[in-house]
XYZ file of C-alpha atoms in Angstrom:
455
model
C 22.371 3.230 -20.001
C 24.871 0.888 -18.733
C 27.154 1.746 -15.606
C 30.640 3.239 -16.716
C 32.646 0.981 -14.876
C 32.317 -2.370 -17.109
C 33.576 -0.638 -20.100
C 36.473 1.180 -18.220
C 37.587 -2.481 -17.413
C 37.316 -3.814 -20.822
C 39.437 -0.824 -21.957
C 41.748 -1.363 -19.371
C 42.476 -4.923 -20.231
C 42.821 -4.232 -23.910
C 45.289 -1.612 -23.086
C 47.464 -3.815 -20.491
C 46.904 -7.140 -22.393
C 45.342 -8.618 -19.214
C 42.303 -11.128 -19.690
C 39.389 -9.347 -17.732
C 37.012 -12.474 -18.700
C 33.373 -11.999 -18.435
C 31.609 -13.760 -15.489
C 28.341 -15.065 -16.778
C 25.788 -14.662 -14.038
C 22.553 -16.952 -13.863
C 19.669 -15.849 -12.059
C 15.640 -16.262 -11.736
C 12.935 -13.880 -12.006
C 11.330 -13.592 -8.555
C 10.578 -10.142 -6.494
C 12.373 -8.602 -4.807
C 15.199 -10.665 -5.983
C 15.302 -10.060 -9.398
C 12.714 -8.614 -11.930
C 12.784 -7.064 -15.401
C 12.597 -3.409 -15.738
C 9.535 -1.962 -18.338
C 12.157 -0.072 -20.438
C 12.058 -1.644 -23.794
C 15.394 -0.152 -24.729
C 17.374 -1.144 -21.595
C 20.179 -3.553 -22.539
C 22.765 -5.863 -20.669
C 22.303 -5.661 -16.786
C 20.278 -2.565 -16.880
C 17.219 -4.827 -18.054
C 16.916 -6.051 -14.177
C 16.291 -4.653 -10.835
C 16.287 -5.970 -7.417
C 18.435 -7.271 -4.647
C 20.371 -9.732 -6.798
C 20.972 -7.090 -9.487
C 22.681 -4.953 -6.762
C 24.613 -7.654 -5.346
C 26.126 -8.864 -8.535
C 27.181 -5.024 -9.444
C 28.880 -5.170 -5.991
C 30.612 -8.472 -6.678
C 31.927 -7.125 -9.974
C 33.291 -4.012 -8.434
C 35.220 -6.318 -5.533
C 36.218 -8.498 -8.284
C 37.083 -6.036 -11.080
C 35.314 -8.271 -13.589
C 32.674 -7.421 -15.818
C 29.429 -9.299 -14.879
C 26.896 -10.450 -17.413
C 23.634 -11.457 -16.207
C 20.943 -13.708 -17.707
C 17.696 -15.345 -16.742
C 18.251 -19.174 -16.111
C 16.773 -20.780 -19.336
C 14.002 -23.555 -18.028
C 12.997 -21.265 -15.041
C 14.191 -23.503 -12.359
C 16.251 -23.594 -9.212
C 17.995 -26.517 -9.601
C 17.139 -30.227 -8.744
C 17.931 -33.733 -10.128
C 16.066 -35.762 -12.143
C 15.861 -39.684 -12.211
C 18.372 -39.766 -14.710
C 20.988 -38.029 -12.467
C 20.745 -34.667 -14.680
C 20.341 -31.591 -13.076
C 18.315 -28.676 -14.406
C 17.632 -25.148 -13.210
C 20.562 -22.702 -12.350
C 22.531 -25.766 -10.613
C 22.321 -27.302 -14.428
C 23.520 -24.211 -16.101
C 26.547 -24.222 -13.575
C 27.357 -27.780 -14.389
C 26.917 -27.606 -17.902
C 29.191 -24.539 -18.010
C 26.420 -22.510 -19.643
C 27.041 -19.879 -16.495
C 29.917 -19.273 -14.067
C 28.245 -18.387 -11.168
C 24.633 -18.158 -9.781
C 23.409 -14.883 -7.897
C 19.659 -15.683 -6.955
C 17.686 -17.201 -3.975
C 19.435 -20.480 -4.329
C 18.946 -22.459 -1.081
C 21.970 -24.301 0.116
C 21.267 -27.817 0.496
C 23.579 -31.274 0.604
C 22.596 -32.519 -2.710
C 23.198 -29.414 -4.471
C 26.794 -29.058 -2.639
C 27.791 -32.182 -4.281
C 28.084 -30.493 -7.609
C 28.651 -26.775 -7.038
C 30.259 -24.734 -4.459
C 28.311 -22.259 -2.290
C 29.578 -18.980 -0.492
C 28.465 -18.365 2.964
C 24.699 -17.715 3.136
C 24.024 -14.173 1.889
C 20.610 -14.250 3.386
C 18.790 -16.300 6.103
C 15.923 -18.155 4.482
C 13.971 -19.779 7.213
C 10.932 -21.429 6.606
C 7.994 -19.836 7.495
C 4.185 -19.509 6.909
C 1.600 -16.944 5.841
C -1.859 -16.816 7.100
C -4.972 -14.715 6.011
C -6.001 -12.565 8.948
C -9.735 -12.530 9.804
C -11.561 -9.469 9.565
C -10.945 -7.005 12.302
C -13.125 -5.906 15.193
C -12.023 -2.864 16.722
C -12.955 -1.918 19.994
C -13.177 2.162 20.308
C -14.741 4.621 22.932
C -17.815 6.676 22.257
C -16.120 9.521 21.119
C -13.553 7.851 18.849
C -16.421 5.785 17.581
C -18.556 9.124 16.608
C -15.415 10.626 15.065
C -14.460 7.512 13.101
C -16.473 8.264 10.059
C -14.323 11.234 8.806
C -10.255 11.655 8.839
C -8.887 14.632 10.987
C -8.426 16.521 7.716
C -12.224 15.982 6.561
C -13.258 16.979 10.064
C -10.956 20.188 9.834
C -12.335 20.716 6.300
C -15.929 20.397 7.516
C -15.376 22.932 10.285
C -14.164 25.403 7.920
C -16.852 24.865 5.333
C -19.311 26.021 8.430
C -17.276 29.008 9.090
C -17.609 29.927 5.460
C -21.085 29.495 5.397
C -21.758 31.621 8.254
C -19.776 34.296 6.632
C -21.438 33.905 3.239
C -25.067 33.780 4.577
C -24.319 36.841 6.761
C -22.611 38.785 4.061
C -25.537 38.292 1.686
C -27.986 39.293 4.496
C -26.291 42.453 5.221
C -26.356 43.308 1.413
C -30.056 42.889 1.168
C -30.986 43.919 4.742
C -32.502 40.511 5.800
C -33.424 39.508 9.212
C -30.297 37.250 9.353
C -27.860 40.084 8.927
C -27.618 39.914 12.749
C -24.657 37.522 13.604
C -26.804 35.910 16.461
C -29.521 35.142 14.071
C -27.234 33.592 11.443
C -25.445 31.580 14.138
C -28.700 30.261 15.306
C -29.841 29.403 11.679
C -26.763 27.174 11.301
C -26.945 25.512 14.216
C -30.621 24.693 14.143
C -30.419 23.468 10.748
C -27.140 21.305 11.308
C -29.014 19.212 13.806
C -32.399 19.452 11.697
C -34.306 21.615 13.997
C -36.496 24.888 13.267
C -34.343 27.994 13.637
C -36.088 31.109 15.502
C -35.267 33.243 12.647
C -35.697 32.233 8.894
C -34.291 33.833 5.555
C -36.913 36.152 3.945
C -35.303 37.932 1.144
C -34.417 35.522 -2.277
C -30.696 35.992 -2.226
C -30.577 34.889 1.074
C -32.807 31.950 0.790
C -31.174 30.809 -2.224
C -27.853 30.925 -0.382
C -29.319 28.941 2.268
C -30.371 26.084 0.178
C -26.577 25.513 -0.681
C -25.786 25.578 2.947
C -28.779 22.771 3.112
C -27.539 20.674 0.218
C -23.998 20.673 2.026
C -25.543 19.466 5.348
C -27.621 16.884 3.875
C -24.630 15.336 1.857
C -22.313 15.436 4.920
C -25.195 13.927 7.292
C -25.858 11.284 4.623
C -22.434 9.955 4.507
C -21.732 10.198 8.347
C -24.782 8.207 9.077
C -23.994 5.406 6.569
C -20.350 5.141 7.559
C -21.080 5.238 11.316
C -23.688 2.354 10.851
C -20.934 0.349 9.236
C -18.447 0.965 12.021
C -21.008 0.111 14.581
C -21.879 -3.043 12.575
C -18.460 -4.286 12.377
C -17.526 -3.701 16.067
C -20.613 -5.843 17.056
C -20.941 -8.283 14.414
C -17.480 -8.836 12.967
C -15.476 -11.603 13.932
C -12.519 -11.495 16.431
C -9.342 -9.964 15.429
C -7.125 -12.568 16.584
C -5.038 -14.777 14.281
C -6.508 -18.141 12.927
C -3.254 -19.921 13.844
C -1.388 -18.683 16.745
C 1.717 -20.669 15.692
C 2.891 -23.623 13.067
C 2.434 -25.917 16.206
C -1.166 -24.727 16.188
C -1.889 -25.676 12.936
C -0.129 -28.859 13.343
C -2.215 -29.589 16.593
C -5.404 -29.149 14.584
C -4.070 -31.679 11.800
C -3.378 -34.209 14.533
C -6.556 -33.498 16.305
C -9.261 -34.466 13.743
C -10.700 -33.960 10.446
C -8.985 -30.600 9.304
C -8.835 -30.116 5.777
C -6.937 -26.687 5.370
C -5.614 -26.201 2.031
C -1.869 -25.648 1.812
C 0.286 -23.606 -0.998
C 4.180 -24.320 -1.147
C 6.288 -22.139 -2.639
C 10.191 -22.085 -2.843
C 11.049 -24.864 -5.132
C 12.176 -28.418 -4.146
C 14.109 -27.756 -1.022
C 11.176 -26.528 0.832
C 9.062 -29.551 0.225
C 12.215 -31.663 0.893
C 12.582 -29.990 4.298
C 9.193 -31.347 5.389
C 9.360 -34.616 3.268
C 12.568 -35.536 5.274
C 11.624 -34.193 8.808
C 10.966 -36.474 11.830
C 7.585 -35.539 12.238
C 6.096 -35.796 8.636
C 2.303 -35.221 9.454
C 2.278 -31.734 7.857
C 4.044 -33.327 4.515
C 1.204 -35.988 4.745
C -1.552 -33.408 5.291
C 0.401 -31.200 2.510
C -0.121 -34.325 -0.003
C -3.789 -34.468 0.296
C -4.638 -30.806 0.287
C -1.864 -29.062 -1.830
C -3.014 -26.365 -4.165
C -0.848 -25.209 -7.004
C 0.449 -21.696 -7.630
C 2.914 -20.063 -9.893
C 5.211 -18.471 -7.195
C 4.525 -16.888 -3.881
C 2.447 -13.892 -5.135
C 0.158 -16.070 -7.115
C -0.516 -18.390 -4.100
C -1.051 -15.421 -1.676
C -3.392 -14.072 -4.006
C -5.506 -17.102 -4.540
C -5.348 -17.805 -0.862
C -6.876 -14.103 0.123
C -9.339 -14.712 -2.692
C -10.468 -18.200 -2.170
C -9.473 -19.982 0.842
C -9.874 -18.484 4.286
C -8.188 -21.196 6.231
C -5.518 -21.771 4.162
C -1.724 -21.080 4.615
C 1.342 -20.478 2.378
C 4.458 -22.079 3.344
C 7.668 -20.976 2.020
C 10.911 -19.047 2.765
C 10.513 -15.887 4.903
C 12.066 -13.518 2.328
C 9.361 -14.317 -0.369
C 6.425 -14.450 2.256
C 7.655 -11.146 3.881
C 7.893 -9.178 0.623
C 4.145 -10.264 -0.300
C 2.837 -9.750 3.048
C -0.212 -7.177 3.464
C -2.144 -5.692 6.127
C -4.893 -8.468 5.851
C -2.288 -11.371 6.276
C 0.704 -12.223 8.432
C 4.060 -14.294 8.263
C 5.127 -16.151 10.926
C 8.505 -18.349 11.375
C 8.172 -22.014 11.749
C 8.728 -23.443 14.979
C 12.427 -24.869 14.739
C 11.638 -27.596 17.007
C 8.863 -28.536 14.707
C 10.733 -28.216 11.578
C 14.245 -28.059 10.052
C 15.104 -24.242 8.965
C 16.858 -23.728 5.749
C 20.492 -23.084 5.915
C 20.121 -19.933 3.821
C 20.625 -18.603 0.221
C 24.119 -18.613 -1.131
C 25.999 -17.869 -4.330
C 26.802 -21.053 -6.289
C 29.918 -21.292 -8.256
C 30.822 -23.824 -10.887
C 32.879 -26.505 -8.820
C 35.941 -27.006 -11.267
C 36.737 -23.240 -11.307
C 38.690 -23.537 -7.825
C 40.062 -19.924 -8.293
C 36.829 -18.241 -9.004
C 35.121 -19.937 -6.078
C 37.745 -18.464 -3.722
C 37.512 -14.834 -5.060
C 33.671 -14.871 -5.097
C 33.863 -16.081 -1.695
C 36.262 -13.258 -0.334
C 34.324 -10.880 -2.355
C 31.110 -11.601 -0.674
C 33.030 -11.747 3.067
C 34.371 -8.247 2.012
C 31.094 -6.888 1.354
C 29.677 -8.567 4.667
C 32.565 -6.658 6.575
C 31.595 -3.284 4.892
C 27.887 -3.429 5.669
C 26.995 -3.596 1.956
C 25.001 -6.909 2.500
C 22.886 -5.367 5.363
C 22.478 -2.270 3.086
C 20.946 -4.208 0.423
C 18.714 -6.280 2.657
C 17.454 -2.884 4.384
C 16.977 -1.489 0.872
C 14.549 -4.046 -0.561
C 13.156 -5.541 2.574
C 13.567 -2.921 5.371
C 10.688 -0.457 4.304
C 7.277 -1.849 5.491
C 4.394 0.095 5.096
C 2.109 0.895 8.064
C -1.078 -1.056 8.255
C -2.692 1.800 10.760
C -1.864 4.233 7.908
C -3.028 2.138 5.016
C -6.677 1.771 6.597
C -6.546 5.594 7.551
C -5.870 6.244 3.653
C -8.424 3.495 2.571
C -10.883 5.460 4.532
C -9.816 8.828 2.995
C -10.127 7.075 -0.455
C -13.679 6.001 0.434
C -14.796 9.587 1.250
C -13.149 11.708 -1.099
C -16.028 11.821 -3.784
C -18.646 12.781 -1.198
C -16.803 15.086 0.964
C -15.159 17.119 -1.859
C -18.427 17.233 -3.784
C -19.733 18.983 -0.432
C -16.949 21.308 -0.397
C -17.705 22.360 -3.844
C -20.998 23.394 -2.673
C -19.781 25.641 0.037
C -17.069 26.983 -2.697
C -20.028 28.181 -4.912
C -22.132 29.381 -1.908
C -18.842 31.564 -1.104
C -18.582 32.764 -4.504
C -21.981 33.617 -4.920
C -22.027 35.284 -1.558
C -19.465 37.522 -2.450
C -20.684 38.313 -5.915
C -24.253 39.108 -4.418
C -22.853 41.561 -1.805
C -20.620 43.138 -4.210
C -23.123 43.853 -7.034
C -25.864 44.873 -4.374
C -23.411 47.319 -2.943
C -22.020 48.734 -5.991
C -25.471 48.811 -7.889
C -27.283 50.251 -4.859
C -24.902 52.941 -4.374
C -25.221 54.211 -8.229
C -29.087 54.145 -8.045
C -29.802 55.975 -4.396
C -29.374 59.384 -6.188
C -31.620 58.591 -8.911
C -34.295 57.305 -6.367
C -33.935 60.174 -4.073
C -34.365 62.704 -6.929
C -37.415 60.669 -8.358
C -38.835 60.768 -4.868
C -38.238 64.419 -4.585
C -39.860 64.992 -7.703
C -42.826 63.223 -6.654
C -43.236 65.023 -3.527
C -42.825 68.228 -5.476
C -45.748 67.177 -7.914
C -47.972 66.289 -5.239
C -47.534 69.825 -3.578
C -48.310 71.503 -6.954
C -51.579 69.453 -7.115
C -52.799 70.154 -3.639
C -52.144 73.874 -4.468
C -53.933 73.871 -7.639
C -56.680 71.931 -6.441
C -57.105 74.648 -3.306
């Protein structure tokens, strides 16, 4: 459903006779700037979501105009071909197919010759992203021994041990087994936990069956604990160092200049990023890139290929794109400004001939900046970063969930069976006791009668 304010503006313009001309906005699909929503019934601007969508709405409110968003037809940002014609979003502004471009469009000198830019809405400094080596953590003895399970799992395991104690004790009391004494029950659980022989063994069949559930639980937990502990110790002693491959971009450049270094390079961000390297004073990286470049369809595709198949490769692009795709196994770092010219940032581009619209849009952007709305939108789409520590912890929890919950299910069955056995024996035994006493008295009387007749 579309927002109500554009419709109100259209009604107001019709009633007052003023011309609230629709502003055609061109943009490009690139997360988190702009993506299409999955709702097939969405129409108009509701087809999109992202930073540029929200910014377009805010600019429309400031201008009091209706904003109509559309994706650039050729999927390009804007570069000039050998014939001198512009493509992409810049080309649509030049041709009049769009009035403004709200997108991650880098402000560059060639583009400023044909379109006007507002002040940068985002700083888009160049950066590179690398894949982190496999982590090798150093833990103390106690931390290592406790690491196979999460704190929640350890808590549940201790609770399961307590429930097992109560279950075995209840069944033993009901059938008058040797484990009916709490000390014997505790001795049995402790001894079997460490695979030792307890001093007192269950004798009655119900207690022995209940003990099998406990032994099954112990085996499941012990097997998974030992397997996990072996993997953790192996990763601590055999895994590679957790330091980054490249301490900085200068470090990467030094390896290029120092010898036969053939690390592959993905480059994202369109022609402006490549031009920054091509036109720099030190073009050693550009020469390396030409010889070792790899193709990818956007930042997400490049990072996915690097993580899959190229350990020493890097992805070079603008920080907002790389930061959005950074995970716990990758690291994005800004390029050294002394080594490479930084991008001036992203600006909103306006058709050059429309001088009035240029001023209005620039003023709207400044008002949004003063109100803090630009910063709020940046925090909304880039400010929430997941914790890698919690990510690893959740991964470990996911790995243990099947095994541990199977073990907890065994204990649940044990508890229910113990309660059922205890209740059945107490109730059934209570009703049968008077009959048993009467039968024993009859038997005694019969024996007395037979002895008297024999005498």
